[in-house]
mmCIF file of N, CA, C and O in Angstrom:
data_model
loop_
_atom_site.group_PDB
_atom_site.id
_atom_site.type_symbol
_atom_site.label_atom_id
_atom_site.label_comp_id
_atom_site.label_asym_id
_atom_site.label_seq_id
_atom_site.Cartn_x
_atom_site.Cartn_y
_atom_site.Cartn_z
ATOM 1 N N UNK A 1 0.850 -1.175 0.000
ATOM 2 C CA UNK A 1 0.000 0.000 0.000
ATOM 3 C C UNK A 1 0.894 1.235 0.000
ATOM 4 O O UNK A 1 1.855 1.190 0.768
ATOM 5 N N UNK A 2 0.708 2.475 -0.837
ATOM 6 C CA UNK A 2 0.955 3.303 -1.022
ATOM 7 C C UNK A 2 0.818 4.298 0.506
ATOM 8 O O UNK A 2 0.877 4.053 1.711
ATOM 9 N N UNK A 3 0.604 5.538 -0.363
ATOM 10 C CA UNK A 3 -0.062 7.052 0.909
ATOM 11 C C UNK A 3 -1.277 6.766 0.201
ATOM 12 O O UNK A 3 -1.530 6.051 -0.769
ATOM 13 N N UNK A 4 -2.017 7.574 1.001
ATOM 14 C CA UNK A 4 -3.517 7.777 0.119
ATOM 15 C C UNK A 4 -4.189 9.065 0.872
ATOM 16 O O UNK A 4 -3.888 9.266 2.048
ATOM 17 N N UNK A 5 -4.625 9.482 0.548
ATOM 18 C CA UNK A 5 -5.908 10.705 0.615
ATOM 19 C C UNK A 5 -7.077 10.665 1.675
ATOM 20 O O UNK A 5 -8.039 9.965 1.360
ATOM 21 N N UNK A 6 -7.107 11.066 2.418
ATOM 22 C CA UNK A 6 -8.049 10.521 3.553
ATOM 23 C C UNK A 6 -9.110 12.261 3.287
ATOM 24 O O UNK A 6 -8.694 13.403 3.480
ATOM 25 N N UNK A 7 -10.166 11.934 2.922
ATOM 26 C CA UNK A 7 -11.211 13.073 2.765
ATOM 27 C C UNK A 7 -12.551 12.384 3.701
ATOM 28 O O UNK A 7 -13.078 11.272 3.717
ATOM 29 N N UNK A 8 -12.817 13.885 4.577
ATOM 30 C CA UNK A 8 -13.752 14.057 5.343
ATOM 31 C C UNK A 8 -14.937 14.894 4.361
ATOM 32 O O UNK A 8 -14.589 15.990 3.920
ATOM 33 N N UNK A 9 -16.112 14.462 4.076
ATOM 34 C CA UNK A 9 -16.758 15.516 3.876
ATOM 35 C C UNK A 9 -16.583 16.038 2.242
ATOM 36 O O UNK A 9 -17.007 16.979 1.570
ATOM 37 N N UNK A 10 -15.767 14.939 2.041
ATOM 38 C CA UNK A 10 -15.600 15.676 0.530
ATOM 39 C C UNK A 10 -14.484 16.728 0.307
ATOM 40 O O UNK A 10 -14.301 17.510 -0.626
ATOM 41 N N UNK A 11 -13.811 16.511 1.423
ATOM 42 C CA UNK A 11 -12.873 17.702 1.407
ATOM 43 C C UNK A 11 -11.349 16.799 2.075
ATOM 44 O O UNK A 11 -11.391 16.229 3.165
ATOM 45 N N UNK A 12 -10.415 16.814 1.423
ATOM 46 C CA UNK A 12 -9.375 16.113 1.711
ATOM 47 C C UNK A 12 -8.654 17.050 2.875
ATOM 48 O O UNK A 12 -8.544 18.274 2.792
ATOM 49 N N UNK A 13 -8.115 16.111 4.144
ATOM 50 C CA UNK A 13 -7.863 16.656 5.459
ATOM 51 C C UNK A 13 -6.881 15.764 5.123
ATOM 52 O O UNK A 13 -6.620 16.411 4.109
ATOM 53 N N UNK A 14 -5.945 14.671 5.055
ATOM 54 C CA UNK A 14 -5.228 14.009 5.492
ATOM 55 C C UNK A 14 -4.456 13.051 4.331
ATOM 56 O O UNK A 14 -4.787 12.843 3.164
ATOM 57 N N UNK A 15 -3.473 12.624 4.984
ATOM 58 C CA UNK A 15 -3.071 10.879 4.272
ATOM 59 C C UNK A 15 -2.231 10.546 5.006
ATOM 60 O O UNK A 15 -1.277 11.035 5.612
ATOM 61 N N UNK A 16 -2.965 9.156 4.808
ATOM 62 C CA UNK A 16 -2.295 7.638 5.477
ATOM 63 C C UNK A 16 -1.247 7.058 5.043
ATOM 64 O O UNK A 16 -1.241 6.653 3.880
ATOM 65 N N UNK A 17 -0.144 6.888 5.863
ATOM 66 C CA UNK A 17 1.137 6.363 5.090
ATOM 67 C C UNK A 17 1.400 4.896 6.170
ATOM 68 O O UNK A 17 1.200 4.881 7.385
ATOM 69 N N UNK A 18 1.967 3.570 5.199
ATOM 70 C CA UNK A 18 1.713 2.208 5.838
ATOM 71 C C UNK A 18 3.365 2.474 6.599
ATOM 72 O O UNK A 18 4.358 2.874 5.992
ATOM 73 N N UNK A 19 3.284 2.119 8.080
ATOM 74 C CA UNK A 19 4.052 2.699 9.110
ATOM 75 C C UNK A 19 4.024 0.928 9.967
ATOM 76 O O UNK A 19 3.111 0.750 10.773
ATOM 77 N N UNK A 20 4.849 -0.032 9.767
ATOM 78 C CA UNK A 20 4.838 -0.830 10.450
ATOM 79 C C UNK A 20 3.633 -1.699 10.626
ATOM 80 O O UNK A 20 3.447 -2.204 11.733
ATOM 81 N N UNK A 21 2.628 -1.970 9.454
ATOM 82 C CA UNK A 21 1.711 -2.902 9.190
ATOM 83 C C UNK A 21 0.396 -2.144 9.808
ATOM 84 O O UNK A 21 -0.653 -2.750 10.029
ATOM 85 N N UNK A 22 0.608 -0.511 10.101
ATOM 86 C CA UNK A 22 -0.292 0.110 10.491
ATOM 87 C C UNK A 22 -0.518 1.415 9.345
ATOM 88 O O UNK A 22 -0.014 1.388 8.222
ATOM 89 N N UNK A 23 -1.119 2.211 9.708
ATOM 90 C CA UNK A 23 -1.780 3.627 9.430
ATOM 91 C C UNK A 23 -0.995 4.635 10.288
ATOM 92 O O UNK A 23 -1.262 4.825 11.474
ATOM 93 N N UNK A 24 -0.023 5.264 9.633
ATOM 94 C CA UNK A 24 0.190 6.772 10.321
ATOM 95 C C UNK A 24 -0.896 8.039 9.789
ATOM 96 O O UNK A 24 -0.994 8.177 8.570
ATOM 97 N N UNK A 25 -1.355 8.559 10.299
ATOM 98 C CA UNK A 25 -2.378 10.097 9.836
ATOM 99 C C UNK A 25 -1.556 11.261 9.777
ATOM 100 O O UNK A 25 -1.384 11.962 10.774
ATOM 101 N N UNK A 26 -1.252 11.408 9.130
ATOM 102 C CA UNK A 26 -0.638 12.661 8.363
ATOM 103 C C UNK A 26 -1.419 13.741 8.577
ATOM 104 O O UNK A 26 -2.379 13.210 8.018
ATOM 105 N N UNK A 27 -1.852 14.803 8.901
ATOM 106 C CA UNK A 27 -3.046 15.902 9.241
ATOM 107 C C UNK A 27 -2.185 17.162 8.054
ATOM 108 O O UNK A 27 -1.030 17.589 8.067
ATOM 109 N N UNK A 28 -3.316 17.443 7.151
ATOM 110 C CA UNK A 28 -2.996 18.900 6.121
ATOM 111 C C UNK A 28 -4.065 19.663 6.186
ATOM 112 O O UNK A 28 -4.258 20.423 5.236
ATOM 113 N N UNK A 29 -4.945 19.657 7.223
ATOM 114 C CA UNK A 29 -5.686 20.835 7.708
ATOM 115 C C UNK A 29 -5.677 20.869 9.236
ATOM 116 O O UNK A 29 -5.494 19.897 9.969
ATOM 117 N N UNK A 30 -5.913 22.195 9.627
ATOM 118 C CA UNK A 30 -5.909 22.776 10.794
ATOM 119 C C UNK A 30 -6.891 21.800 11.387
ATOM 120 O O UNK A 30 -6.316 20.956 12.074
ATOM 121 N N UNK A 31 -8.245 21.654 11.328
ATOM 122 C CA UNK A 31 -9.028 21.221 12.386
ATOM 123 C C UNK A 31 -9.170 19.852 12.675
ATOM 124 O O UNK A 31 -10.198 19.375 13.157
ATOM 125 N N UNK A 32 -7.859 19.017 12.305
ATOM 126 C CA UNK A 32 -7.673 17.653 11.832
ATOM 127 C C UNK A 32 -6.357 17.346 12.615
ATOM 128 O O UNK A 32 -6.035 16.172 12.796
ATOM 129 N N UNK A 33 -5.298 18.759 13.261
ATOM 130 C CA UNK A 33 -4.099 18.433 13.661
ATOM 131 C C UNK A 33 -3.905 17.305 14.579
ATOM 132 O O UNK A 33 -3.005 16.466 14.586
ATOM 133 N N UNK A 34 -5.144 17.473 15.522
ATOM 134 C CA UNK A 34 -4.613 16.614 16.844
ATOM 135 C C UNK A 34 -4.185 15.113 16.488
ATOM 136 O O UNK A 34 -3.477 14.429 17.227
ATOM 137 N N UNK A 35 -4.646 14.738 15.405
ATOM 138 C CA UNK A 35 -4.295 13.668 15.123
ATOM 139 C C UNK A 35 -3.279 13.336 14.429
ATOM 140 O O UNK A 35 -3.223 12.196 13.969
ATOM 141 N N UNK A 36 -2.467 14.070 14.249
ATOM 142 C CA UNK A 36 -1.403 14.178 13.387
ATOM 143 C C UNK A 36 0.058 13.024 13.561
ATOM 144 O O UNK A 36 0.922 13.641 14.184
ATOM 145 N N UNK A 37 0.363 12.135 13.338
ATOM 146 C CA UNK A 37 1.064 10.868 13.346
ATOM 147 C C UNK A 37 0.616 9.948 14.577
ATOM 148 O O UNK A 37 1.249 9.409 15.484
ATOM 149 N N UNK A 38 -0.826 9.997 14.208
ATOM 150 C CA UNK A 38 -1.765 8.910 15.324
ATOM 151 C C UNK A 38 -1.524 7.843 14.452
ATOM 152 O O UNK A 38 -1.161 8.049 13.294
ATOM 153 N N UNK A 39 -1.661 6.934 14.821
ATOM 154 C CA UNK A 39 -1.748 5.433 14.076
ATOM 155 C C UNK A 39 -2.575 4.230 14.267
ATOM 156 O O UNK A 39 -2.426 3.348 15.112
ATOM 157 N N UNK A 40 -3.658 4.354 13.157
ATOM 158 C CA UNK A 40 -4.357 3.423 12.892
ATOM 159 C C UNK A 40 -4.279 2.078 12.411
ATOM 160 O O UNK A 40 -3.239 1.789 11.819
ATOM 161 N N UNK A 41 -5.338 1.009 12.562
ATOM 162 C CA UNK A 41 -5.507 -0.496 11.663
ATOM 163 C C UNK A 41 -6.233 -0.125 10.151
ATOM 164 O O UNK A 41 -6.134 -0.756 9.098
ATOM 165 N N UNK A 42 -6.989 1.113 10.431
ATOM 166 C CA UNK A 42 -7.820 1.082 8.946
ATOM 167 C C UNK A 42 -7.814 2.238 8.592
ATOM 168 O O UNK A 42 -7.226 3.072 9.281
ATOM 169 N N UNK A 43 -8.560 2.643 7.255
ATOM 170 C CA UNK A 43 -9.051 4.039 6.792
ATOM 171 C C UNK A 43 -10.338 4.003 7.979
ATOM 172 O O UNK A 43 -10.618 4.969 8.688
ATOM 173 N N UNK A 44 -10.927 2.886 8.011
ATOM 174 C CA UNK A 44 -12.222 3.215 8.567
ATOM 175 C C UNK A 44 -12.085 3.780 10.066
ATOM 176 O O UNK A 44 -12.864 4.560 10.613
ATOM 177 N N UNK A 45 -10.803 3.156 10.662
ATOM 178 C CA UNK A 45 -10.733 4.063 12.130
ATOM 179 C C UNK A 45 -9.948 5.491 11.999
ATOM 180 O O UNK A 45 -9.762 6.043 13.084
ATOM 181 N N UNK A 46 -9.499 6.121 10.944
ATOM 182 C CA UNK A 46 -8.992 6.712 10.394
ATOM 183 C C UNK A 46 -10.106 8.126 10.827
ATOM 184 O O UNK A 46 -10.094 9.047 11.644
ATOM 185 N N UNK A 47 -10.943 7.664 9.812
ATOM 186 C CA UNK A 47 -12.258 8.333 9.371
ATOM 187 C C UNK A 47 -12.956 8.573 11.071
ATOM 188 O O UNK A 47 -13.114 9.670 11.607
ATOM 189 N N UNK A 48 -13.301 7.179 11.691
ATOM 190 C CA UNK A 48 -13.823 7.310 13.181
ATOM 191 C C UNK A 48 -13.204 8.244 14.011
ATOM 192 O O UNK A 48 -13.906 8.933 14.750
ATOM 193 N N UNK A 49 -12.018 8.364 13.998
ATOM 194 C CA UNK A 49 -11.204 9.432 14.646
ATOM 195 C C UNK A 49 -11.708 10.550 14.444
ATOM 196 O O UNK A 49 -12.276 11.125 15.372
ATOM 197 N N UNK A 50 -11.606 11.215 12.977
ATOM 198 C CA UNK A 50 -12.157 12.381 12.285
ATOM 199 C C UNK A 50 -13.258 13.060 13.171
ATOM 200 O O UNK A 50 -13.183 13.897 14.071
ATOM 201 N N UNK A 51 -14.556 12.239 12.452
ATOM 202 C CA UNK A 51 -15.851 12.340 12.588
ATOM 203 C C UNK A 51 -15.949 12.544 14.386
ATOM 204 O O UNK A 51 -16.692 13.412 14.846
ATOM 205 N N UNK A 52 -15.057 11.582 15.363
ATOM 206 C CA UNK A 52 -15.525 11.594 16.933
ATOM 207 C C UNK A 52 -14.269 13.275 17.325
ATOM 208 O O UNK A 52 -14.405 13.845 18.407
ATOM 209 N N UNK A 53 -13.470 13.659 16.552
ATOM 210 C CA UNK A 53 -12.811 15.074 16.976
ATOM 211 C C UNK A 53 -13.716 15.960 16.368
ATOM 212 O O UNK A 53 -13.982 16.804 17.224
ATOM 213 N N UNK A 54 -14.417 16.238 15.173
ATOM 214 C CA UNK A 54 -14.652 17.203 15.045
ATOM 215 C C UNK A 54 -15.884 17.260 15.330
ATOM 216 O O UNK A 54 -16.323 18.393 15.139
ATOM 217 N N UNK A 55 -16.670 16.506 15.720
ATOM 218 C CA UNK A 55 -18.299 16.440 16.474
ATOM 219 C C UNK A 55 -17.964 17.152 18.464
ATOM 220 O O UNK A 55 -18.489 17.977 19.212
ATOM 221 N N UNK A 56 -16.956 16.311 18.505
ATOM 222 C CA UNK A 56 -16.154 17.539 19.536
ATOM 223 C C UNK A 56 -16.289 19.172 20.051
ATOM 224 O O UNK A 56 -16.590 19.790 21.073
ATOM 225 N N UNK A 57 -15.906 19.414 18.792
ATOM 226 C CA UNK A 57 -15.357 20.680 18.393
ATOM 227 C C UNK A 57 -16.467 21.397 18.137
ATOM 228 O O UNK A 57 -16.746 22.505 18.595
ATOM 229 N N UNK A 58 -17.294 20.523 17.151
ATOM 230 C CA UNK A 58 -18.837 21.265 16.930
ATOM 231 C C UNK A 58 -19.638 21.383 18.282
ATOM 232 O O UNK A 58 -20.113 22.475 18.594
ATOM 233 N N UNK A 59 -19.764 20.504 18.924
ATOM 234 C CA UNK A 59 -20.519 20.590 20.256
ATOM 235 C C UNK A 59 -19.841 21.489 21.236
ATOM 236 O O UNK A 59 -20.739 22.062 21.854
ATOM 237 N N UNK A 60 -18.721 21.862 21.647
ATOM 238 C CA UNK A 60 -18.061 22.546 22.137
ATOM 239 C C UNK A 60 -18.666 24.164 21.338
ATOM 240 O O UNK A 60 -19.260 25.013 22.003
ATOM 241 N N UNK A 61 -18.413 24.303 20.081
ATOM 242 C CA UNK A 61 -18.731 25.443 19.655
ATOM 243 C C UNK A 61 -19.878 25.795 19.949
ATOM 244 O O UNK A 61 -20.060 26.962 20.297
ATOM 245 N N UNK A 62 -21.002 24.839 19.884
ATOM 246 C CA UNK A 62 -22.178 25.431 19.982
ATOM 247 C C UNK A 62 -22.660 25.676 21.551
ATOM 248 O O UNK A 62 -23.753 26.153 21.858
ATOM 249 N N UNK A 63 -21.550 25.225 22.555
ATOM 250 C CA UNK A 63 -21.943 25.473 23.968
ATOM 251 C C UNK A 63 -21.586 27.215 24.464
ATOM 252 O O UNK A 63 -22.059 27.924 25.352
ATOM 253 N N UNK A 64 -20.599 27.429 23.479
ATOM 254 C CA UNK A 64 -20.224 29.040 23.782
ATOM 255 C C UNK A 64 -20.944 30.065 23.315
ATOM 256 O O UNK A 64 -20.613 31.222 23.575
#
């Protein structure tokens, strides 16, 4: 396996590079950093990560 393109939303945030039979996350947008050389088993926990930080962030925003 190559790198590949990890898009949230239709909008490319990331890529996955194969790091020891795993997923490193590469982060190329701001609201995506925290995860930035986290390391995953899949795209799909990849993506789970995503979706459970920035639902975060949204709920947080909308408490202020």
């Amino acid at each position: 396996m190559s790198k590949q393109v990890i898009e949230y939303r239709g909008l490319p945030v990331g890529i996955v590079v194969p790091d020891e039979g795993r997923l490193r996350f590469i982060a190329v947008k701001f609201h995506v950093h925290d995860l930035d050389g986290h390391s995953f088993g899949s795209q799909a926990e990849v993506l789970k990560a995503i979706h459970t930080l920035l639902g975060r962030a949204s709920d947080s925003s909308r408490a202020a």
